[in-house]
XYZ file of C-alpha atoms in Angstrom:
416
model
C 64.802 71.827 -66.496
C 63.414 69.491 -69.307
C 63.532 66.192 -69.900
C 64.606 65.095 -73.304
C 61.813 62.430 -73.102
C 58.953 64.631 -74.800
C 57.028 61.481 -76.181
C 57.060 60.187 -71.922
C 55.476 63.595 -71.384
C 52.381 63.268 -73.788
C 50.991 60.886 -71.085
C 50.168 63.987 -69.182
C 46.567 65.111 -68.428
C 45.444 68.982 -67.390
C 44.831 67.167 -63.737
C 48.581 66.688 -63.492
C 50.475 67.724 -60.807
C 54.291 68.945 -62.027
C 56.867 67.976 -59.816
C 59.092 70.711 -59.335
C 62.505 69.930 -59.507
C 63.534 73.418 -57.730
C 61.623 72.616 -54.518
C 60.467 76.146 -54.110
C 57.071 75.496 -53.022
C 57.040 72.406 -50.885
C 54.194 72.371 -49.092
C 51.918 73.637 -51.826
C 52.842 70.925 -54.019
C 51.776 68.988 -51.008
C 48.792 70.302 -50.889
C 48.271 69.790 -54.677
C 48.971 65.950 -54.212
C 46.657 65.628 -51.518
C 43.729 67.349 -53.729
C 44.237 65.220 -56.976
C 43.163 62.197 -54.962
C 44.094 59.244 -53.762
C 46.192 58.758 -56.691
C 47.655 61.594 -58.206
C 48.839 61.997 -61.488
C 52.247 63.292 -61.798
C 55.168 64.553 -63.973
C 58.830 63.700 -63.400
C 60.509 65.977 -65.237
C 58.677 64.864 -68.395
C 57.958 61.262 -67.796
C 54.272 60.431 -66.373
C 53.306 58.435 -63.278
C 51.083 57.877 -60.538
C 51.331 59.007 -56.773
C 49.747 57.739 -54.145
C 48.750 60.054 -51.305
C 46.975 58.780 -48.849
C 48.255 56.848 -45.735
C 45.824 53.431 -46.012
C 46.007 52.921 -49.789
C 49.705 53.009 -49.567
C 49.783 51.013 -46.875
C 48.166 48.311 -49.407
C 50.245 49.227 -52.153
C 53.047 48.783 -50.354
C 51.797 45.319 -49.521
C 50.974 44.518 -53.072
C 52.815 41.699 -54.613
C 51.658 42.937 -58.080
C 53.856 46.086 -57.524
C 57.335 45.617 -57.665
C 60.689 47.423 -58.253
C 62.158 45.679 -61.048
C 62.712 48.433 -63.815
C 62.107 45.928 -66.474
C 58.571 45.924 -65.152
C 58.066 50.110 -66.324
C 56.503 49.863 -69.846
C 58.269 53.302 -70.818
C 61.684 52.077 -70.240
C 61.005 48.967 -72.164
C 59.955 51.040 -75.113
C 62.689 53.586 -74.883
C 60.765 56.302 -74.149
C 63.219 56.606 -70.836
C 66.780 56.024 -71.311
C 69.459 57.126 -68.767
C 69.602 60.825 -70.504
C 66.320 61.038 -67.995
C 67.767 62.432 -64.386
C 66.266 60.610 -62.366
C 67.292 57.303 -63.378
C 69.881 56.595 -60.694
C 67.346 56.615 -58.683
C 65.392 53.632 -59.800
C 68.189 51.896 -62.476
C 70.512 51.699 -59.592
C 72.454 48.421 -60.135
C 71.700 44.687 -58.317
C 70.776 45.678 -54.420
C 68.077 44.783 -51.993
C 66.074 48.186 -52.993
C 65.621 47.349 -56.781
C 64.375 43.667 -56.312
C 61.445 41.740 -54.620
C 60.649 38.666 -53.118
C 62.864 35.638 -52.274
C 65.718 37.262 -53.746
C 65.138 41.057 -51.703
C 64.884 38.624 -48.499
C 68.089 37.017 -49.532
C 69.816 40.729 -50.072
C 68.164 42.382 -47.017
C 68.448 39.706 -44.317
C 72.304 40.217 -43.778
C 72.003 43.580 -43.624
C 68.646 43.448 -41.158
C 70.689 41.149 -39.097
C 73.249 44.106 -38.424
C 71.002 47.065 -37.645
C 69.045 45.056 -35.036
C 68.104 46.833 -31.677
C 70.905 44.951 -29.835
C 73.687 45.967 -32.056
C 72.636 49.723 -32.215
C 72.467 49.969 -28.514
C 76.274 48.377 -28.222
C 77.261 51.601 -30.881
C 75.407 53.782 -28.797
C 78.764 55.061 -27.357
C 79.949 55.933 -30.427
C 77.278 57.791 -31.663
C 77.518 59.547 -28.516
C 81.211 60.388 -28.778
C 80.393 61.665 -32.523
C 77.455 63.775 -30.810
C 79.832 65.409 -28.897
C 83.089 65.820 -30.794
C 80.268 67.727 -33.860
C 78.971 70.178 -30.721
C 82.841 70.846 -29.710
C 83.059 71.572 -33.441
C 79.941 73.604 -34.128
C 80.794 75.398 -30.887
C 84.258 76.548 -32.404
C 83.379 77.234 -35.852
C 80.836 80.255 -35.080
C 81.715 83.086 -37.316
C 82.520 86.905 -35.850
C 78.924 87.324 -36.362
C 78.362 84.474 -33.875
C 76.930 82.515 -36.965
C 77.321 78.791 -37.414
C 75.817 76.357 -39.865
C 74.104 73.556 -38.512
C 73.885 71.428 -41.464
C 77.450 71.542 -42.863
C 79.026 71.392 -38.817
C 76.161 69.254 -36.958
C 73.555 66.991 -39.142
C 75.427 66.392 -41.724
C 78.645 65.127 -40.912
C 77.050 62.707 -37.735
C 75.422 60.675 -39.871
C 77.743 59.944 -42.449
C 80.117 59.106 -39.647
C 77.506 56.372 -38.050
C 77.654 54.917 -41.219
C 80.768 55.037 -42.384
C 81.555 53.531 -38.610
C 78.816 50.784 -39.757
C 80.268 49.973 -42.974
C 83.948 50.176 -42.582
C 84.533 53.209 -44.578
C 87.302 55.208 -43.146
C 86.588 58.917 -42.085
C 89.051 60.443 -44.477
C 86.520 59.317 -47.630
C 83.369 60.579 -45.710
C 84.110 64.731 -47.426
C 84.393 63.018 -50.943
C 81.161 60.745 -50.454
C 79.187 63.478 -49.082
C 80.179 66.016 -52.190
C 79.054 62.812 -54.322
C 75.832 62.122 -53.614
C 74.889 66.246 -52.692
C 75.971 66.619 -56.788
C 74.097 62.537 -57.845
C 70.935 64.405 -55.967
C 70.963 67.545 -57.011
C 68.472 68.722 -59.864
C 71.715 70.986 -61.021
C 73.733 68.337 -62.059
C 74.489 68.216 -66.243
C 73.152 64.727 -66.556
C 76.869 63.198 -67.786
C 78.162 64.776 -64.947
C 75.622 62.148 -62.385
C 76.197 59.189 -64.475
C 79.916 59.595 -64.630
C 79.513 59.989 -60.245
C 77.479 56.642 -60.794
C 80.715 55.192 -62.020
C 83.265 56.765 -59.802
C 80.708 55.471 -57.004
C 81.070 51.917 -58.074
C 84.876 51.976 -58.443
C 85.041 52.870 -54.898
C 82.375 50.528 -53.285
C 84.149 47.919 -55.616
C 87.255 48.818 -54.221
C 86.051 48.776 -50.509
C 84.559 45.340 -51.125
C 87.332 43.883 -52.543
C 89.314 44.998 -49.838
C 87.357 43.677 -47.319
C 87.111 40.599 -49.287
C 90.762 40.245 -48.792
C 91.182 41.318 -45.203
C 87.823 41.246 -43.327
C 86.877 42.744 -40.100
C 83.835 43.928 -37.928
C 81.958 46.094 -40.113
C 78.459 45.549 -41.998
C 80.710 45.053 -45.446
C 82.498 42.274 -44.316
C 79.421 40.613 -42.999
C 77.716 41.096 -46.609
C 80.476 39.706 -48.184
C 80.697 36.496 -45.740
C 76.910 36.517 -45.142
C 76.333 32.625 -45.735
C 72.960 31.692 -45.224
C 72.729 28.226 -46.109
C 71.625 30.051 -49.725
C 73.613 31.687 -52.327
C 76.035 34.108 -51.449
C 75.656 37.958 -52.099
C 77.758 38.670 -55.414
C 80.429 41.770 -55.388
C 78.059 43.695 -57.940
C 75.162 42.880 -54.901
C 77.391 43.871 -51.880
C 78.374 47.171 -53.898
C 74.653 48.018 -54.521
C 73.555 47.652 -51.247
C 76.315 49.743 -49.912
C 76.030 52.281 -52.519
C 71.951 53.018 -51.516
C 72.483 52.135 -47.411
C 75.496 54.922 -47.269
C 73.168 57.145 -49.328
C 69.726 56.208 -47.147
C 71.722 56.047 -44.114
C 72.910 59.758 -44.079
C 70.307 61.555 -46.348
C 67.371 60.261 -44.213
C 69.157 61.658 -40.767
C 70.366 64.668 -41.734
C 66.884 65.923 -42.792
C 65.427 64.365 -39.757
C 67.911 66.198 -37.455
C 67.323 69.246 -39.264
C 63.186 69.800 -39.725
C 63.078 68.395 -35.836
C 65.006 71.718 -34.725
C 62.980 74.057 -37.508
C 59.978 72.750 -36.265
C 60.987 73.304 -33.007
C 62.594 76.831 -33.241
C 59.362 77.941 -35.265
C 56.986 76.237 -32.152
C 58.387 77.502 -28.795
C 55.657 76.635 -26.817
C 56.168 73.077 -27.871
C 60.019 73.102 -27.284
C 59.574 74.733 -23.729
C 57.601 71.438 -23.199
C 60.093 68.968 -24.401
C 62.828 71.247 -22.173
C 60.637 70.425 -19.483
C 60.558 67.039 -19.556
C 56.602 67.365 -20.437
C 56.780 65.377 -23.619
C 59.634 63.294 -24.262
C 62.656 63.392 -27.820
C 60.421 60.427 -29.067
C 57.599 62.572 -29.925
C 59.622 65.121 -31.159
C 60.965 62.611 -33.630
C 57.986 60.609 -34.340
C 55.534 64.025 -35.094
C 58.886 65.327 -37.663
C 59.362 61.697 -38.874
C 55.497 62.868 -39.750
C 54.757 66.470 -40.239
C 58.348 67.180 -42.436
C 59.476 63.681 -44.052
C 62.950 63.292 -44.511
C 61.461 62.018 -47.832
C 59.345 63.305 -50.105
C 58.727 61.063 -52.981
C 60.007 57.711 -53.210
C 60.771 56.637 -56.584
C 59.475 54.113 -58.046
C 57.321 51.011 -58.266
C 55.819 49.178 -61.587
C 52.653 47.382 -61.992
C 52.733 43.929 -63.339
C 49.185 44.090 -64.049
C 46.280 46.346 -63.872
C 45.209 47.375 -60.367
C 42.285 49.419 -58.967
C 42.293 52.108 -56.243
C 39.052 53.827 -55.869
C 37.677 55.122 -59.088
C 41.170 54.520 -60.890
C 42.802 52.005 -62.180
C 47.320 51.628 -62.418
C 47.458 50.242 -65.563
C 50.238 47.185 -66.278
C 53.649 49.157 -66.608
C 52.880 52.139 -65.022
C 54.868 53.269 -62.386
C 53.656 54.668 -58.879
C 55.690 56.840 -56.741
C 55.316 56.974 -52.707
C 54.484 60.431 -51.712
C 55.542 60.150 -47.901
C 55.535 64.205 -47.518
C 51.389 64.235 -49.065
C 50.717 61.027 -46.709
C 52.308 62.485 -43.728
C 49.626 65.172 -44.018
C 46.607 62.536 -44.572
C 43.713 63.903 -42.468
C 41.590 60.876 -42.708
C 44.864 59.395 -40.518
C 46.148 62.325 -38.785
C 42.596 64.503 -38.272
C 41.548 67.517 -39.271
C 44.930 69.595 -37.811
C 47.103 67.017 -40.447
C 48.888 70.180 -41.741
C 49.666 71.221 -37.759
C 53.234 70.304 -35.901
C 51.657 68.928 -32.675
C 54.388 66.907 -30.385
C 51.557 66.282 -28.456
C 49.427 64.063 -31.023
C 47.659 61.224 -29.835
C 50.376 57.797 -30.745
C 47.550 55.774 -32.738
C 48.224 58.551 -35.461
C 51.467 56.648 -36.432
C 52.845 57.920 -39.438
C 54.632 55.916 -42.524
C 57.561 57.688 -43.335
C 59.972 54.608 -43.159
C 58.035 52.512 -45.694
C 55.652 49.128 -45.236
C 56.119 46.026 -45.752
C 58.955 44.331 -47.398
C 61.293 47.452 -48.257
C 60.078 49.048 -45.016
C 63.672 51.023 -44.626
C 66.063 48.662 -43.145
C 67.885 51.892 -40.763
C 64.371 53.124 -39.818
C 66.134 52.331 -36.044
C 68.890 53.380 -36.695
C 67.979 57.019 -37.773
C 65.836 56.982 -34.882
C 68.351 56.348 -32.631
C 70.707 59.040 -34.278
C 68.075 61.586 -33.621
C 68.033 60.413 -30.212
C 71.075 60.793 -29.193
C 71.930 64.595 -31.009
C 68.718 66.146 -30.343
C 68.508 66.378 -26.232
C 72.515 66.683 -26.479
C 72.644 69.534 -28.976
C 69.325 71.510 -26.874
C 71.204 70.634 -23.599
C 74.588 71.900 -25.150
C 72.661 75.119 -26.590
C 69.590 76.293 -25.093
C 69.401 79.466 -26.250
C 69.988 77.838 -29.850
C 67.608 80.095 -32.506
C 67.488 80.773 -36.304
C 70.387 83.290 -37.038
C 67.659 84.515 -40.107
C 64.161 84.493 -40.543
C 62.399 80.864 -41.136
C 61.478 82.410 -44.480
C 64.449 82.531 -45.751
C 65.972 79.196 -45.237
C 65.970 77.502 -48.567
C 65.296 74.043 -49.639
C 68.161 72.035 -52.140
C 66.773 71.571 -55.848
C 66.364 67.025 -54.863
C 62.986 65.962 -55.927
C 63.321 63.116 -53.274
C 64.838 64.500 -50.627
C 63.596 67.225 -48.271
C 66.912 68.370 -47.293
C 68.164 72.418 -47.224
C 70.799 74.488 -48.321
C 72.455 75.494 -45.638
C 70.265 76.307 -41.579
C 72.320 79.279 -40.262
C 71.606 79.535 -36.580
C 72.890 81.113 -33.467
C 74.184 78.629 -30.624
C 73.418 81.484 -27.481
């Protein structure tokens, strides 16, 4: 796939690391981050940028006021040189929302939102969850094939998730089957360009729609509370409450699913490790914590702009440049995780936290909530299935053409 953007792509050196938009080699493009240095160069389908991919300069980055994620910030969209023909633009030109702005006004969109996911209210949805958990096994139990062949994505991981949050946000279960199809397609490097902005649109008419609904008849979900949310400052506009669904819905589901999904891969493909957490010898939390880790959810998270120049090391992020997160390359840091970075380990010493959530600021506002998710289907679905195993070899299980998302096609397995 090209970008149309040639000019964007003349910014790129022969120490650039292409970022493949097929996903067929994840973990040596990993490994290709992690040897350009600290920051990486990188090319986005034909536009240039920095990544950073190492756990403690991110960690400052992330911290750094002088790095923000206004797109009016990113010199090449000020000059033209990206326009919304470029693919990934949803991703970063994604309408008014607490993910594309900074300071007093990102506390003003977030705190609303923070105020719903906290601790307390996810353990009084706890039940829920759980009823979801088990309704999805009922479910993946009766849709094995004659071949005794189920898929765990499209029966299990995927559909829990987009429940929880549909639960969270008011948005009733018979819309879940069109969302999901809509942001698979807005992700996918296989979408015809027109084809993801005109999903952009038909996105917004519905979170406009939902708003305005709950505008007019309110009740106990996280949309009503965004569209009430007073305060004692200005209130969140509809164009605000529709941004911040449109990305939470999106984070809320995407983030889980792959979660849920490289926890069990990692776990099929290390038996010795998942006899341990069987026997109660390490608990679900460091299952979670060493994927959260080892196999981000996330890959690359697009994109912050420099309002003025800024050293790391020997280079220097010059003013309207943008930097991507590389959560996957800084998951693997050895200089935070040891020498074994690149090893699934459920027994890794705790001070080796990982960062796969964020810092700072726009630390992920469902980081808990994901976490608790995980929780909840991970012991259930092992408990349910013991015998649970890969219905084809690890080899072939094959990752979806998103440049931000480390999510898979499909993860045929066998429940027994």
């Amino acid at each position: 796939m090209n970008c149309p953007h040639t000019a964007a792509a003349a910014g790129r050196g022969a120490g650039t690391v292409v970022i493949d938009p097929m996903v067929q080699d994840l973990d040596g493009e990993t490994a290709r981050l992690r040897d350009a240095g600290v920051l990486a160069r990188i090319d986005l389908l034909g536009v240039p940028a920095w990544a950073v991919t190492r756990h403690a300069e991110a960690r400052q980055l992330l911290l750094d006021p002088r790095l923000v994620k206004d797109i009016d910030a990113w010199s090449l969209w000020q000059s033209g040189a990206v326009t919304h023909a470029w693919p990934l633009i949803g991703m970063i030109d994604a309408g008014r929302s607490m993910f594309t702005v900074d300071g007093a006004e990102h506390r003003r969109l977030r705190t609303k939102t923070s105020q719903a996911l906290t601790p307390r209210r996810l353990e009084t949805i706890r039940p829920e969850i759980e009823r979801f958990t088990q309704e999805l096994l009922d479910a993946l139990d009766a849709a094995q094939g004659d071949d005794g062949v189920v898929d765990l994505k499209a029966v299990f991981a995927q559909p829990l998730p987009m429940r929880v949050v549909g639960m969270l946000m008011g948005v009733d279960e018979s819309q879940h089957a069109m969302l999901t199809r809509q942001y698979k397609a807005f992700f996918s490097m296989l979408t015809p360009q027109d084809e993801r902005l005109a999903l952009l649109a038909e996105l917004d008419v519905f979170y406009t729609g939902l708003v305005r609904e709950k505008t007019a008849r309110p009740t106990d979900d996280l949309t009503s509370a965004l569209i009430l949310a007073d305060e004692g400052g200005e209130p969140l506009t509809e164009e605000e409450v529709v941004g911040n669904l449109k990305a939470m819905v999106a984070a809320g589901h995407e983030t889980t699913i792959g979660l849920v999904l490289n926890a069990v891969r990692a776990l099929l493909s290390h038996p010795d490790q998942l006899r341990m957490v069987l026997a109660g010898e390490v608990g679900w939390d460091a299952v979670i914590e060493e994927t959260l880790r080892w196999d981000t959810p996330t890959t690359h998270l697009l994109m912050r702009f420099a309002t003025e120049d800024i050293t790391v090391g020997d280079d220097v992020i010059h003013r309207g440049e943008g930097v991507v997160v590389s959560y996957r390359a800084i998951g693997r840091d050895i200089e935070q995780h040891g020498a074994d970075a690149d090893a699934f380990d459920i027994t890794r010493p705790t001070r080796n936290r990982h960062m796969t959530f964020g810092h700072g600021p726009h630390i992920c506002p469902g980081a808990a909530l994901s976490r608790v998710e995980a929780g909840i289907a991970l012991p259930a679905l092992f408990r349910r299935f013991p015998g649970l195993r890969l219905a084809v070899p690890d080899e072939e299980i094959s990752k979806l053409p998103v440049m931000t998302q480390n999510d898979m096609t499909a993860f045929p397995v066998l429940l027994g």
